[in-house]
């Protein structure tokens, strides 16, 4: 597989792209390096870094005692530095043998080798559709000659890892190799499976920890690949950390990122003295407290190993003690619960309705699915975790509109999930959105959304891992009005809320607001990356086309 194009060290004088992401094209030959140079006195390119001076413009709002609302523009200076060296990156999946893990692995192999396979509808080539990083574009600016928007692949905004280069490994409580896991998942075409079977049959998940009380009892029959012990222990932490070190060494990796795509667990009870602080959590693990979940043990292991950990499921992996531990160790964590189909649509549709001044009064969200995820969710405690993550996604949009909604007023919202084995991974999402419109009218929107769940979720895992890795190469320094910096360069906060676009229940730094509106999430991520190369947020004002 061709390596990436050497990262150029272009400069403002245009001697070539400043940073390239010459992706290894499907035939393995690195394509002509793509990329752009920012020509600005606030941006400097060196061999190893992109350095930018950025002015962050916000508006402070105050209310006087007599109720006058005052808006005051505020400018904050930040210096960003981006490490341009794209690392050799390992992605370790917890639940590697599941539908998402096996589907994702096959998809990356197919893309890396540029595979084309026969389907009933003709030839199908590998692609990364559904990945916001690999499948979407962003506006860079305006062509000075034509006045047209110039759009570039999202992946090109910063020197990111290419998914074709990911080295994949992971754990599963099931011992099936990845080829057999792929068969068990019933997601991919037999013709594609045949092309990747040999490579995938050589991939075998590492044994994992299994605490039966946290997932549905119906999962027991696949639990045949276990690290001994049915509750938290320090040996489990040490084993997981050693697994990560061994994987990194065996593959000569620069970095590893761990992503939870294992079963949804029940919520862990938040207990003072057990999981409320970092020290108590570490103590609880050492004492084998039964309320510490496998996902929290994985999170703690990764934090201590300095490896970003992302939770793709809805359970409360990041108990307060885990968040505090991540902050103490300056380790990155992110979550929760991939936002793949029904909820992604909901977060876009609710944003549109409410911002159009239409008063959404009821959301009925029903779905059924027949994969193992659905089987696990057929157990009430595990469903409850998912119900919570699927229900809270409209809160920020409702709360932001005091014209339509009184304080604490919300639309009716129900979430139903049923396990129907016959439909397999092809989840059915049936939604009804009911809203009040002008003069007592109503609008009813009914949606029948058939989501191939694992084919929608797998690209999100790529986005989560690539963006989390990118964040490990970005440092920022706040500059005071007198030009000094009290803290110097530092990483973003341990809780990577920048990942929210891919997640149903975005984890944010303690006290920070949760944003679920899909468009806001995407623009936040994009504009942070634009700031890293000294570019203003894209305002879409296009004054150049309105003022002549
Ligand atoms: N569209 C989607 O597929 C989607 C969207 C959002 C969230 N999710 C979540 O992603 C997760 C995976 O979804 P899936 O469809 O791949 O499910 P799956 O049941 O096919 O795969 C989960 C895998 O995790 C393994 N596992 C369970 N406990 C484990 C442990 N302690 N350690 C290691 N492995 C363990 C299981 O053996 C199984 O192979 C689920 O929690 C699901 O709710 C999926
Ligand atoms: O499509 P979406 O709303 O993102 O969420 C999905 C649910 O509809 C489905 O019931 C569940 O099994 C999946 O794990 C996923 O969470």
XYZ file of C-alpha atoms and ligand atoms in Angstrom:
608
model
C 0.000 0.000 0.000
C 1.520 3.241 -1.077
C 2.472 5.581 1.713
C 1.136 9.065 1.728
C 2.733 11.679 -0.434
C 5.566 13.238 1.481
C 4.128 16.192 3.315
C 5.283 19.232 1.409
C 6.667 22.240 3.195
C 5.096 24.721 0.896
C 5.054 28.308 1.920
C 3.013 31.355 1.193
C 5.051 31.958 -1.942
C 3.267 29.012 -3.444
C 6.140 26.610 -3.939
C 3.737 23.735 -3.707
C 0.943 22.572 -1.410
C 1.598 23.317 2.204
C 0.203 20.099 3.423
C -0.820 17.273 1.278
C -2.912 14.307 1.884
C -1.993 12.573 -1.227
C -4.229 9.664 -0.506
C -3.134 6.220 -1.542
C -5.557 5.857 -4.417
C -7.498 2.690 -4.854
C -4.773 1.077 -6.951
C -2.233 1.818 -4.243
C -0.407 4.465 -6.226
C -0.274 7.721 -4.325
C -2.323 10.224 -6.229
C -0.977 13.617 -7.180
C -0.618 15.457 -3.890
C -3.603 17.685 -3.258
C -3.794 20.498 -0.780
C -3.613 24.244 -0.463
C -1.410 26.988 0.919
C -2.756 29.760 3.132
C -1.128 33.015 2.088
C -1.308 35.106 5.252
C 1.079 36.905 7.596
C -0.649 34.971 10.388
C 0.275 31.549 9.026
C 3.729 30.004 8.959
C 4.696 26.649 7.459
C 7.759 24.827 8.678
C 8.970 21.344 7.800
C 7.144 19.864 10.760
C 4.470 22.348 11.753
C 1.729 24.702 10.642
C 1.657 27.680 12.991
C -1.211 30.188 12.938
C -2.227 33.299 14.839
C -5.987 33.376 15.141
C -8.475 35.959 16.418
C -11.564 34.294 17.854
C -14.559 36.629 17.652
C -17.559 36.112 19.925
C -20.296 38.274 21.442
C -20.736 38.817 25.152
C -24.306 39.440 26.271
C -25.190 41.198 29.500
C -28.512 42.378 30.891
C -28.739 45.566 32.879
C -30.754 45.850 36.076
C -33.560 47.513 34.117
C -33.601 44.601 31.690
C -31.668 46.122 28.810
C -29.795 43.445 26.851
C -26.346 44.533 25.725
C -24.280 42.666 23.125
C -20.557 43.393 23.158
C -18.183 41.962 20.511
C -15.159 40.233 22.048
C -11.891 39.197 20.455
C -9.620 36.489 21.889
C -6.271 35.687 20.369
C -5.177 32.068 20.026
C -1.996 30.682 18.516
C -2.363 27.198 17.036
C 0.359 24.773 16.118
C -0.303 21.615 14.108
C 2.187 18.765 13.922
C 2.301 17.894 10.231
C 3.746 14.410 10.622
C 1.007 11.914 9.829
C 1.685 8.948 12.139
C 1.422 5.228 11.516
C -1.818 4.713 13.431
C -3.327 1.632 15.013
C -7.067 1.358 15.625
C -8.023 -1.184 18.305
C -11.725 -2.000 18.445
C -13.413 -3.351 21.553
C -16.052 -5.617 20.031
C -13.958 -6.152 16.898
C -15.892 -9.297 15.989
C -19.236 -7.524 15.945
C -21.267 -6.319 12.994
C -19.619 -2.875 13.002
C -16.111 -4.159 13.645
C -16.157 -6.858 10.977
C -17.893 -4.634 8.441
C -15.458 -1.779 9.019
C -12.447 -4.079 8.705
C -13.686 -5.504 5.422
C -14.428 -2.002 4.162
C -10.945 -0.705 4.886
C -9.345 -3.744 3.232
C -11.606 -3.262 0.199
C -10.672 0.406 -0.100
C -6.983 -0.223 0.499
C -6.892 -2.793 -2.299
C -9.247 -0.886 -4.592
C -11.593 -3.829 -4.806
C -14.501 -4.070 -7.207
C -17.086 -6.844 -6.787
C -20.160 -8.124 -8.536
C -23.598 -7.422 -7.128
C -27.084 -8.049 -8.493
C -27.031 -4.448 -9.765
C -23.646 -4.731 -11.431
C -20.115 -3.872 -10.332
C -19.531 -2.100 -7.030
C -16.265 -0.370 -6.155
C -15.057 0.241 -2.614
C -15.746 3.707 -1.200
C -15.943 5.613 2.051
C -19.447 6.999 1.645
C -20.971 8.040 4.969
C -17.662 9.236 6.367
C -17.834 13.016 6.818
C -14.049 13.226 6.551
C -13.670 10.991 3.478
C -16.975 11.550 1.730
C -17.770 15.237 2.128
C -16.243 18.527 1.018
C -15.835 21.897 2.691
C -15.792 25.388 1.224
C -12.225 26.717 1.211
C -13.122 30.094 -0.277
C -14.150 31.879 -3.459
C -12.466 31.692 -6.839
C -11.192 35.202 -7.583
C -11.744 34.741 -11.310
C -15.179 33.119 -11.431
C -16.610 34.075 -8.027
C -17.570 30.440 -7.531
C -17.135 28.548 -4.268
C -13.974 26.457 -4.151
C -14.684 23.240 -2.261
C -12.063 20.724 -1.161
C -12.328 17.265 0.435
C -12.833 17.599 4.204
C -9.855 15.266 4.623
C -7.592 17.870 3.020
C -8.215 20.686 5.506
C -5.429 19.355 7.761
C -2.776 16.615 7.368
C -4.932 13.693 8.534
C -4.344 9.959 8.644
C -5.884 8.131 5.685
C -8.155 5.205 6.680
C -6.429 2.999 4.105
C -3.343 3.168 6.323
C -5.033 2.198 9.584
C -3.631 -0.919 11.252
C -6.597 -2.714 12.810
C -6.807 -4.933 15.866
C -8.887 -5.342 18.955
C -10.701 -7.511 21.419
C -13.873 -9.546 21.516
C -15.493 -11.912 24.009
C -16.222 -14.095 20.981
C -13.284 -16.026 19.576
C -14.479 -16.071 15.970
C -11.921 -14.753 13.498
C -12.938 -11.755 11.444
C -13.946 -13.797 8.400
C -16.340 -15.886 10.474
C -17.493 -12.715 12.260
C -18.211 -11.165 8.882
C -20.307 -14.213 7.968
C -22.144 -14.045 11.306
C -22.956 -10.369 10.698
C -24.833 -10.988 7.419
C -23.994 -7.465 6.215
C -21.716 -7.782 3.178
C -22.159 -9.261 -0.309
C -20.714 -12.782 -0.698
C -18.634 -11.554 -3.644
C -16.951 -8.943 -1.474
C -16.532 -11.350 1.419
C -14.768 -13.788 -0.909
C -12.227 -11.121 -1.867
C -11.305 -10.263 1.733
C -11.844 -13.626 3.416
C -8.258 -14.789 3.401
C -6.956 -11.587 4.996
C -9.762 -11.452 7.532
C -9.470 -15.095 8.538
C -5.982 -14.279 9.804
C -7.396 -11.626 12.128
C -8.401 -12.981 15.523
C -9.710 -10.778 18.356
C -7.779 -10.726 21.600
C -9.617 -12.200 24.601
C -11.557 -9.596 26.506
C -13.096 -8.938 29.899
C -16.696 -10.034 30.410
C -18.815 -8.968 33.364
C -22.166 -10.671 32.598
C -24.241 -8.282 34.650
C -23.549 -5.366 32.272
C -24.887 -6.786 29.008
C -27.922 -8.883 28.156
C -27.928 -12.478 29.342
C -28.612 -13.491 25.728
C -25.014 -12.588 24.922
C -23.600 -15.373 27.072
C -23.532 -17.923 24.250
C -20.898 -15.942 22.384
C -18.650 -15.356 25.396
C -15.906 -17.919 24.716
C -12.824 -15.698 24.440
C -12.350 -14.355 27.935
C -9.732 -12.898 30.214
C -10.426 -14.619 33.565
C -12.487 -12.670 36.089
C -16.139 -11.562 36.031
C -15.674 -8.185 37.686
C -13.199 -5.308 37.611
C -9.633 -5.984 38.717
C -6.262 -4.307 38.401
C -5.045 -7.359 36.491
C -7.617 -6.480 33.812
C -6.256 -2.953 33.547
C -2.697 -4.205 33.290
C -3.645 -6.858 30.712
C -5.428 -4.361 28.480
C -2.518 -1.930 28.754
C -0.103 -4.707 27.839
C -2.290 -5.690 24.883
C -2.074 -2.115 23.609
C 1.705 -1.993 24.054
C 2.133 -5.371 22.339
C -0.078 -4.328 19.394
C 1.832 -1.068 19.016
C 5.212 -2.800 19.094
C 4.232 -5.683 16.834
C 3.036 -3.284 14.141
C 5.704 -0.634 14.634
C 3.033 1.974 15.283
C 3.506 5.576 16.264
C 0.115 5.777 17.965
C -2.937 3.710 18.892
C -6.552 4.768 19.377
C -9.104 2.517 21.057
C -12.745 2.609 20.041
C -15.573 0.851 21.906
C -17.957 -0.807 19.463
C -18.872 -3.643 21.800
C -22.349 -4.289 23.168
C -24.390 -1.605 24.882
C -24.017 -1.964 28.635
C -26.512 -1.060 31.307
C -25.827 2.241 33.047
C -23.471 1.968 35.986
C -24.838 3.343 39.244
C -23.016 6.525 40.255
C -21.778 5.871 43.765
C -19.965 8.382 45.968
C -16.712 6.844 47.113
C -16.677 4.369 44.200
C -16.733 6.137 40.824
C -17.130 9.813 41.749
C -13.423 10.670 41.685
C -10.332 9.399 39.891
C -8.764 8.050 43.068
C -11.974 6.332 44.171
C -12.420 4.759 40.745
C -8.876 3.355 40.720
C -9.457 2.056 44.250
C -12.793 0.511 43.235
C -11.143 -1.325 40.341
C -8.373 -2.631 42.621
C -11.033 -3.814 45.058
C -13.110 -5.455 42.317
C -16.200 -3.335 42.870
C -19.086 -4.907 40.918
C -20.357 -1.528 39.711
C -17.320 -0.858 37.512
C -18.220 -1.822 33.932
C -15.972 -3.388 31.283
C -16.152 -0.197 29.207
C -14.982 1.878 32.170
C -12.111 -0.557 32.777
C -11.131 -0.151 29.112
C -11.401 3.632 29.434
C -9.219 3.698 32.564
C -6.670 1.399 30.915
C -6.438 3.656 27.863
C -6.215 6.831 29.938
C -3.340 5.378 31.965
C -1.686 4.182 28.739
C -2.082 7.637 27.167
C -4.246 6.273 24.356
C -7.419 8.102 23.242
C -10.561 6.109 24.041
C -13.873 6.689 22.273
C -17.188 5.157 23.318
C -19.491 4.287 20.422
C -22.233 2.949 22.689
C -24.736 4.792 24.919
C -23.788 3.579 28.402
C -22.249 5.951 30.953
C -18.716 4.630 30.545
C -17.305 7.994 31.539
C -18.358 8.154 35.143
C -17.114 11.263 36.947
C -14.011 9.448 38.159
C -13.071 8.486 34.604
C -13.396 12.066 33.375
C -11.312 13.351 36.265
C -8.681 10.679 35.568
C -8.531 11.706 31.907
C -8.073 15.348 32.913
C -5.344 14.421 35.379
C -3.470 12.480 32.700
C -4.213 14.870 29.821
C -5.662 11.889 27.996
C -8.343 12.195 25.310
C -11.766 10.574 25.696
C -14.897 10.917 23.589
C -18.418 9.569 23.282
C -21.208 8.530 23.473
C -23.102 6.353 20.993
C -22.572 6.547 17.225
C -25.174 8.771 15.555
C -25.822 6.758 12.452
C -29.340 6.770 11.087
C -32.608 7.553 12.861
C -31.056 9.962 15.359
C -28.849 11.652 12.758
C -31.962 12.369 10.701
C -33.760 13.570 13.843
C -31.014 16.015 14.806
C -31.135 17.543 11.311
C -34.925 17.603 10.933
C -35.626 19.033 14.388
C -32.991 21.728 13.745
C -34.760 22.629 10.485
C -38.302 22.650 11.903
C -37.596 24.671 15.034
C -35.313 27.130 13.247
C -38.047 27.612 10.664
C -40.368 28.718 13.458
C -42.434 25.540 13.252
C -43.479 24.299 16.691
C -42.646 20.646 16.893
C -45.000 19.139 19.487
C -44.489 15.411 19.135
C -41.779 12.994 17.989
C -42.606 9.304 17.833
C -39.492 7.284 17.084
C -39.938 3.615 16.555
C -37.435 1.170 15.183
C -36.842 -2.521 14.866
C -33.728 -4.389 13.922
C -32.610 -7.968 13.900
C -28.863 -7.931 14.462
C -27.010 -8.866 17.632
C -27.141 -5.262 18.774
C -30.915 -5.491 18.621
C -30.769 -8.803 20.473
C -28.749 -7.212 23.276
C -31.094 -4.198 23.324
C -34.091 -6.494 23.735
C -33.058 -6.605 27.378
C -34.647 -3.696 29.282
C -31.551 -2.423 31.086
C -29.533 -2.237 27.888
C -32.473 -0.677 26.006
C -32.689 1.995 28.730
C -29.132 3.106 27.930
C -30.087 3.509 24.285
C -33.430 5.159 25.080
C -31.607 7.873 27.026
C -29.102 8.622 24.273
C -31.820 8.662 21.605
C -34.160 10.874 23.628
C -31.946 13.777 24.661
C -30.900 14.749 21.168
C -33.474 17.559 20.755
C -32.995 19.350 24.082
C -30.579 22.072 22.953
C -32.652 23.026 19.899
C -35.880 23.255 21.899
C -34.274 25.226 24.714
C -32.820 27.738 22.236
C -36.259 28.811 20.987
C -38.175 30.684 23.678
C -40.590 32.018 21.060
C -42.055 28.562 20.490
C -41.437 26.931 23.863
C -42.026 28.086 27.427
C -39.255 27.279 29.912
C -39.122 23.484 30.439
C -41.702 22.919 27.667
C -40.670 20.110 25.322
C -42.252 18.117 22.494
C -43.665 14.724 23.414
C -40.928 12.258 22.553
C -41.056 8.479 22.636
C -38.369 5.987 21.600
C -39.230 2.381 20.869
C -36.798 -0.345 19.805
C -37.939 -3.869 19.008
C -35.848 -6.898 18.156
C -37.074 -8.516 14.944
C -34.483 -11.090 13.800
C -35.904 -11.342 10.284
C -34.666 -7.900 9.210
C -31.108 -8.498 10.425
C -28.825 -5.474 10.192
C -31.301 -3.575 7.972
C -32.831 -1.530 10.775
C -36.240 -0.028 10.159
C -36.716 3.449 11.604
C -40.282 4.771 11.491
C -40.787 8.295 12.737
C -43.656 10.725 12.981
C -42.985 14.420 13.548
C -46.082 16.420 14.467
C -45.952 20.214 14.571
C -48.099 23.287 14.991
C -47.957 25.770 12.137
C -49.651 29.082 11.276
C -53.081 29.862 12.775
C -53.671 26.461 14.377
C -52.655 24.370 11.404
C -50.559 21.217 11.782
C -47.805 19.552 9.797
C -47.268 15.799 10.103
C -44.037 14.316 8.716
C -43.885 10.511 8.542
C -40.584 8.886 7.682
C -39.801 5.276 6.870
C -36.006 5.094 6.988
C -34.436 1.713 6.269
C -30.909 1.953 7.613
C -28.282 -0.714 6.984
C -26.994 -0.072 10.484
C -23.441 -1.338 10.252
C -22.826 0.232 6.840
C -23.923 3.554 8.335
C -21.996 3.226 11.589
C -18.693 1.891 10.263
C -17.675 5.118 8.452
C -18.367 7.032 11.663
C -15.781 4.909 13.442
C -13.272 6.046 10.819
C -14.211 9.700 11.391
C -13.990 9.346 15.172
C -10.575 7.710 15.063
C -9.075 10.041 12.444
C -10.319 13.216 14.122
C -9.298 12.021 17.588
C -5.805 11.342 16.243
C -5.732 14.753 14.537
C -6.550 16.383 17.866
C -3.458 14.787 19.421
C -1.383 16.859 16.945
C -2.982 20.238 17.669
C -1.813 22.533 20.440
C -3.241 25.962 21.265
C -2.048 28.944 23.256
C -4.348 31.693 24.536
C -2.758 35.132 24.116
C -3.675 37.859 26.604
C -4.369 41.437 25.472
C -0.805 42.347 26.467
C 0.520 39.661 24.122
C 1.584 37.235 26.827
C 0.369 33.697 27.444
C -0.062 32.433 30.979
C -0.378 28.724 30.148
C 1.670 28.396 26.969
C 0.774 25.783 24.384
C -1.649 23.108 25.592
C -3.833 20.398 24.107
C -7.604 20.772 23.853
C -9.562 19.624 26.888
C -9.470 15.869 27.535
C -13.144 15.498 26.606
C -13.210 15.744 22.804
C -16.546 17.453 22.253
C -15.356 18.196 18.698
C -16.446 14.600 17.949
C -20.119 15.404 18.622
C -21.208 15.266 14.950
C -20.678 11.483 15.003
C -22.361 10.905 18.380
C -25.906 10.829 19.762
C -25.062 11.890 23.301
C -21.982 14.094 22.929
C -19.721 14.122 25.961
C -18.563 17.656 26.831
C -16.073 19.039 29.349
C -17.729 19.385 32.766
C -20.070 22.405 32.702
C -19.879 22.909 28.930
C -23.208 22.969 27.033
C -24.250 19.984 24.896
C -24.908 20.854 21.252
C -26.912 18.284 19.287
C -27.929 20.374 16.249
C -26.221 18.557 13.403
C -25.281 21.622 11.327
C -23.746 23.371 14.346
C -21.723 20.273 15.199
C -20.263 20.003 11.710
C -19.448 23.705 11.421
C -17.789 23.710 14.841
C -15.494 20.887 13.781
C -14.732 22.462 10.413
C -14.151 25.978 11.767
C -11.766 24.740 14.458
C -9.738 23.067 11.715
C -9.924 26.233 9.588
C -8.607 28.241 12.547
C -5.638 25.854 12.744
C -4.570 27.123 9.325
C -5.469 30.730 10.072
C -8.741 30.854 8.145
C -11.906 32.593 9.358
C -15.074 30.538 9.946
C -17.165 30.177 6.804
C -20.056 32.589 7.440
C -21.993 31.910 4.222
C -22.712 35.645 4.070
C -21.312 35.871 0.511
C -21.379 39.661 0.706
C -19.264 39.653 -2.442
C -22.386 38.517 -4.229
C -24.740 40.909 -2.452
C -22.910 44.204 -2.448
C -21.885 45.580 -5.792
N -25.744 1.688 13.477
C -25.118 0.962 14.409
O -24.686 -0.144 14.179
C -24.916 1.583 15.748
C -25.258 2.928 15.969
C -25.052 3.451 17.227
C -24.483 2.682 18.233
N -24.178 1.387 17.972
C -23.605 0.626 19.060
O -22.387 0.038 18.632
C -22.182 -1.178 19.341
C -21.838 -2.271 18.348
O -22.877 -2.423 17.438
P -22.854 -3.765 16.556
O -24.039 -3.700 15.647
O -21.499 -3.967 15.991
O -23.130 -4.847 17.690
P -22.682 -6.374 17.735
O -23.476 -6.982 18.833
O -22.712 -6.966 16.399
O -21.148 -6.302 18.166
C -20.749 -6.104 19.498
C -19.555 -7.006 19.735
O -19.043 -6.735 21.031
C -18.628 -7.959 21.612
N -18.511 -7.711 23.044
C -19.499 -7.597 23.948
N -18.960 -7.320 25.168
C -17.613 -7.219 24.976
C -16.513 -6.922 25.822
N -16.680 -6.699 27.132
N -15.275 -6.881 25.284
C -15.090 -7.103 23.955
N -16.090 -7.413 23.104
C -17.337 -7.455 23.617
C -19.679 -8.953 21.162
O -19.179 -10.278 21.228
C -19.912 -8.499 19.709
O -19.057 -9.182 18.830
C -23.467 -1.451 20.118
O -23.317 -1.023 21.452
C -24.473 -0.545 19.436
O -25.534 -0.134 20.274
C -24.375 0.810 16.781
O -30.020 5.037 13.996
P -29.656 5.678 15.290
O -30.771 6.458 15.903
O -28.377 6.433 15.248
O -29.415 4.522 16.374
C -29.515 3.167 16.140
C -30.832 2.723 16.717
O -31.858 3.163 15.866
C -30.871 1.230 16.842
O -32.061 0.863 17.472
C -29.714 0.742 17.669
O -29.750 -0.597 17.743
C -28.416 1.132 17.040
O -27.383 0.745 17.911
C -28.332 2.585 16.849
O -28.177 3.189 18.107
